[in-house]
Amino acid sequence: MTPQAQRDILKKHGLKVTAQRLAILDYLITHETHPTAEMIHQDLPMISLATIYNTLERLVAADIIIVIDSLSDGKRHFDYYGQPHYHIVNTQTNAIIDAENFDVAPLLAAARQASGLNITGFHIEVYGVSPEDAR
């Protein structure tokens, strides 16, 4: 994604474009590692940890990124949600895996039918362990 496209995302969501916001957004777009704030700070030490936390909260509030609360490590992981996908969390290794291998349209249609609401988004996490560890 181009720097201009990243600027446009921030503007579209009513956020002021700052160097720190651009750096953090670019990091999340280019790193599919589902980092914590501390992990981002390790790679972007020129940005204070407080600024990283504040920026992440603003990006979440603007629906640009999402939070994945890991049950296994108790930390908040962040993900740029540019393409609809769901997450599979290995509860033993804390690995968070992106997956796009099913059509969510039937689920969204069922949710719309059950609630009468226009569904505007979704966030799905599936948890599991390796077959060897499940024994």
PDB file of C-alpha atoms in Angstrom:
ATOM      1  CA  MET A   1       0.000   0.000   0.000  1.00  0.00           C
ATOM      2  CA  THR A   2       1.353   3.394  -0.932  1.00  0.00           C
ATOM      3  CA  PRO A   3       2.078   6.104   1.642  1.00  0.00           C
ATOM      4  CA  GLN A   4      -0.636   8.225   0.016  1.00  0.00           C
ATOM      5  CA  ALA A   5      -3.175   5.413   0.395  1.00  0.00           C
ATOM      6  CA  GLN A   6      -2.243   5.175   4.079  1.00  0.00           C
ATOM      7  CA  ARG A   7      -2.734   8.929   4.464  1.00  0.00           C
ATOM      8  CA  ASP A   8      -6.105   8.606   2.760  1.00  0.00           C
ATOM      9  CA  ILE A   9      -7.161   5.866   5.210  1.00  0.00           C
ATOM     10  CA  LEU A  10      -6.402   8.106   8.174  1.00  0.00           C
ATOM     11  CA  LYS A  11      -8.187  11.095   6.614  1.00  0.00           C
ATOM     12  CA  LYS A  12     -11.199   8.987   5.596  1.00  0.00           C
ATOM     13  CA  HIS A  13     -11.611   7.940   9.225  1.00  0.00           C
ATOM     14  CA  GLY A  14     -11.306  11.505  10.508  1.00  0.00           C
ATOM     15  CA  LEU A  15      -7.818  11.153  11.968  1.00  0.00           C
ATOM     16  CA  LYS A  16      -5.078  13.716  11.704  1.00  0.00           C
ATOM     17  CA  VAL A  17      -2.161  12.458   9.624  1.00  0.00           C
ATOM     18  CA  THR A  18       1.000  12.361  11.745  1.00  0.00           C
ATOM     19  CA  ALA A  19       4.350  10.716  11.162  1.00  0.00           C
ATOM     20  CA  GLN A  20       3.788   8.421  14.154  1.00  0.00           C
ATOM     21  CA  ARG A  21       0.352   7.293  12.968  1.00  0.00           C
ATOM     22  CA  LEU A  22       1.690   6.642   9.489  1.00  0.00           C
ATOM     23  CA  ALA A  23       4.641   4.648  10.848  1.00  0.00           C
ATOM     24  CA  ILE A  24       2.430   2.499  13.077  1.00  0.00           C
ATOM     25  CA  LEU A  25      -0.202   1.961  10.384  1.00  0.00           C
ATOM     26  CA  ASP A  26       2.499   1.039   7.864  1.00  0.00           C
ATOM     27  CA  TYR A  27       3.987  -1.382  10.392  1.00  0.00           C
ATOM     28  CA  LEU A  28       0.645  -3.128  10.891  1.00  0.00           C
ATOM     29  CA  ILE A  29      -0.042  -3.293   7.160  1.00  0.00           C
ATOM     30  CA  THR A  30       3.381  -4.734   6.349  1.00  0.00           C
ATOM     31  CA  HIS A  31       3.788  -7.061   9.361  1.00  0.00           C
ATOM     32  CA  GLU A  32       1.239  -9.862   9.573  1.00  0.00           C
ATOM     33  CA  THR A  33       2.621 -10.916  12.964  1.00  0.00           C
ATOM     34  CA  HIS A  34      -0.292  -9.596  15.063  1.00  0.00           C
ATOM     35  CA  PRO A  35       2.075  -7.594  17.263  1.00  0.00           C
ATOM     36  CA  THR A  36       1.528  -6.208  20.734  1.00  0.00           C
ATOM     37  CA  ALA A  37       2.298  -2.560  21.473  1.00  0.00           C
ATOM     38  CA  GLU A  38       5.582  -3.668  23.022  1.00  0.00           C
ATOM     39  CA  MET A  39       6.563  -5.591  19.885  1.00  0.00           C
ATOM     40  CA  ILE A  40       5.868  -2.524  17.748  1.00  0.00           C
ATOM     41  CA  HIS A  41       7.943  -0.406  20.134  1.00  0.00           C
ATOM     42  CA  GLN A  42      10.882  -2.817  19.790  1.00  0.00           C
ATOM     43  CA  ASP A  43      10.856  -2.269  16.027  1.00  0.00           C
ATOM     44  CA  LEU A  44       9.979   1.448  16.183  1.00  0.00           C
ATOM     45  CA  PRO A  45      11.965   2.644  19.232  1.00  0.00           C
ATOM     46  CA  MET A  46      11.918   6.247  18.021  1.00  0.00           C
ATOM     47  CA  ILE A  47       8.209   6.361  18.945  1.00  0.00           C
ATOM     48  CA  SER A  48       7.459   6.358  22.661  1.00  0.00           C
ATOM     49  CA  LEU A  49       5.511   3.409  24.033  1.00  0.00           C
ATOM     50  CA  ALA A  50       2.820   5.811  25.292  1.00  0.00           C
ATOM     51  CA  THR A  51       2.399   7.225  21.774  1.00  0.00           C
ATOM     52  CA  ILE A  52       2.164   3.708  20.360  1.00  0.00           C
ATOM     53  CA  TYR A  53      -0.549   2.773  22.858  1.00  0.00           C
ATOM     54  CA  ASN A  54      -2.480   5.999  22.192  1.00  0.00           C
ATOM     55  CA  THR A  55      -2.186   5.608  18.432  1.00  0.00           C
ATOM     56  CA  LEU A  56      -3.310   1.980  18.527  1.00  0.00           C
ATOM     57  CA  GLU A  57      -6.376   2.948  20.575  1.00  0.00           C
ATOM     58  CA  ARG A  58      -7.270   5.691  18.077  1.00  0.00           C
ATOM     59  CA  LEU A  59      -6.839   3.303  15.136  1.00  0.00           C
ATOM     60  CA  VAL A  60      -9.049   0.731  16.866  1.00  0.00           C
ATOM     61  CA  ALA A  61     -11.709   3.349  17.670  1.00  0.00           C
ATOM     62  CA  ALA A  62     -11.687   4.410  14.001  1.00  0.00           C
ATOM     63  CA  ASP A  63     -12.156   0.757  12.877  1.00  0.00           C
ATOM     64  CA  ILE A  64      -8.898   0.800  10.926  1.00  0.00           C
ATOM     65  CA  ILE A  65      -7.334  -1.982  12.990  1.00  0.00           C
ATOM     66  CA  ILE A  66      -8.712  -4.608  15.345  1.00  0.00           C
ATOM     67  CA  VAL A  67      -7.654  -6.030  18.681  1.00  0.00           C
ATOM     68  CA  ILE A  68      -7.166  -9.741  19.163  1.00  0.00           C
ATOM     69  CA  ASP A  69      -7.257 -10.455  22.892  1.00  0.00           C
ATOM     70  CA  SER A  70      -5.167 -13.553  23.299  1.00  0.00           C
ATOM     71  CA  LEU A  71      -6.586 -15.794  25.984  1.00  0.00           C
ATOM     72  CA  SER A  72      -3.366 -17.733  26.263  1.00  0.00           C
ATOM     73  CA  ASP A  73      -0.848 -14.934  26.778  1.00  0.00           C
ATOM     74  CA  GLY A  74      -3.250 -12.313  28.162  1.00  0.00           C
ATOM     75  CA  LYS A  75      -1.947  -9.648  25.787  1.00  0.00           C
ATOM     76  CA  ARG A  76      -3.656  -7.443  23.252  1.00  0.00           C
ATOM     77  CA  HIS A  77      -2.488  -8.100  19.702  1.00  0.00           C
ATOM     78  CA  PHE A  78      -3.278  -5.758  16.825  1.00  0.00           C
ATOM     79  CA  ASP A  79      -4.098  -6.416  13.189  1.00  0.00           C
ATOM     80  CA  TYR A  80      -4.755  -4.263  10.147  1.00  0.00           C
ATOM     81  CA  TYR A  81      -8.084  -5.494   8.851  1.00  0.00           C
ATOM     82  CA  GLY A  82      -7.894  -4.405   5.220  1.00  0.00           C
ATOM     83  CA  GLN A  83      -9.200  -7.706   3.851  1.00  0.00           C
ATOM     84  CA  PRO A  84     -11.945  -9.652   5.649  1.00  0.00           C
ATOM     85  CA  HIS A  85     -10.461 -12.658   7.411  1.00  0.00           C
ATOM     86  CA  TYR A  86     -10.695 -14.567  10.626  1.00  0.00           C
ATOM     87  CA  HIS A  87      -8.064 -15.653  13.124  1.00  0.00           C
ATOM     88  CA  ILE A  88      -7.058 -19.044  14.442  1.00  0.00           C
ATOM     89  CA  VAL A  89      -5.271 -18.895  17.786  1.00  0.00           C
ATOM     90  CA  ASN A  90      -3.065 -21.777  18.912  1.00  0.00           C
ATOM     91  CA  THR A  91      -3.700 -21.704  22.645  1.00  0.00           C
ATOM     92  CA  GLN A  92      -0.449 -23.485  23.426  1.00  0.00           C
ATOM     93  CA  THR A  93       1.994 -21.465  21.328  1.00  0.00           C
ATOM     94  CA  ASN A  94       0.000 -18.195  21.223  1.00  0.00           C
ATOM     95  CA  ALA A  95       0.434 -18.157  17.434  1.00  0.00           C
ATOM     96  CA  ILE A  96      -2.271 -16.140  15.659  1.00  0.00           C
ATOM     97  CA  ILE A  97      -2.922 -17.277  12.100  1.00  0.00           C
ATOM     98  CA  ASP A  98      -4.833 -15.332   9.436  1.00  0.00           C
ATOM     99  CA  ALA A  99      -7.358 -17.403   7.498  1.00  0.00           C
ATOM    100  CA  GLU A 100      -9.568 -16.563   4.540  1.00  0.00           C
ATOM    101  CA  ASN A 101     -10.719 -20.021   3.518  1.00  0.00           C
ATOM    102  CA  PHE A 102     -14.469 -19.699   3.930  1.00  0.00           C
ATOM    103  CA  ASP A 103     -17.181 -17.413   2.674  1.00  0.00           C
ATOM    104  CA  VAL A 104     -18.558 -15.361   5.573  1.00  0.00           C
ATOM    105  CA  ALA A 105     -21.539 -14.130   3.524  1.00  0.00           C
ATOM    106  CA  PRO A 106     -23.877 -16.913   4.779  1.00  0.00           C
ATOM    107  CA  LEU A 107     -22.912 -16.156   8.398  1.00  0.00           C
ATOM    108  CA  LEU A 108     -23.531 -12.430   7.909  1.00  0.00           C
ATOM    109  CA  ALA A 109     -26.867 -13.156   6.184  1.00  0.00           C
ATOM    110  CA  ALA A 110     -27.893 -15.392   9.103  1.00  0.00           C
ATOM    111  CA  ALA A 111     -26.900 -12.695  11.588  1.00  0.00           C
ATOM    112  CA  ARG A 112     -28.901 -10.119   9.631  1.00  0.00           C
ATOM    113  CA  GLN A 113     -31.920 -12.444   9.517  1.00  0.00           C
ATOM    114  CA  ALA A 114     -31.714 -13.263  13.248  1.00  0.00           C
ATOM    115  CA  SER A 115     -31.306  -9.658  14.352  1.00  0.00           C
ATOM    116  CA  GLY A 116     -32.903  -7.512  11.673  1.00  0.00           C
ATOM    117  CA  LEU A 117     -29.751  -5.382  11.729  1.00  0.00           C
ATOM    118  CA  ASN A 118     -27.606  -4.293   8.809  1.00  0.00           C
ATOM    119  CA  ILE A 119     -24.358  -6.078   9.636  1.00  0.00           C
ATOM    120  CA  THR A 120     -21.454  -3.641   9.331  1.00  0.00           C
ATOM    121  CA  GLY A 121     -18.550  -5.870  10.277  1.00  0.00           C
ATOM    122  CA  PHE A 122     -17.368  -8.965  12.040  1.00  0.00           C
ATOM    123  CA  HIS A 123     -14.489 -10.341  14.088  1.00  0.00           C
ATOM    124  CA  ILE A 124     -14.083 -14.101  14.403  1.00  0.00           C
ATOM    125  CA  GLU A 125     -11.474 -15.967  16.442  1.00  0.00           C
ATOM    126  CA  VAL A 126     -11.184 -19.741  16.490  1.00  0.00           C
ATOM    127  CA  TYR A 127      -9.078 -21.420  19.180  1.00  0.00           C
ATOM    128  CA  GLY A 128      -7.268 -24.748  19.059  1.00  0.00           C
ATOM    129  CA  VAL A 129      -4.244 -26.876  19.807  1.00  0.00           C
ATOM    130  CA  SER A 130      -2.209 -29.201  17.642  1.00  0.00           C
ATOM    131  CA  PRO A 131      -3.585 -32.767  17.446  1.00  0.00           C
ATOM    132  CA  GLU A 132      -0.516 -34.085  19.275  1.00  0.00           C
ATOM    133  CA  ASP A 133      -1.147 -31.693  22.185  1.00  0.00           C
ATOM    134  CA  ALA A 134      -4.873 -32.476  22.343  1.00  0.00           C
ATOM    135  CA  ARG A 135      -4.253 -36.035  23.531  1.00  0.00           C
TER     136      ARG A 135
END
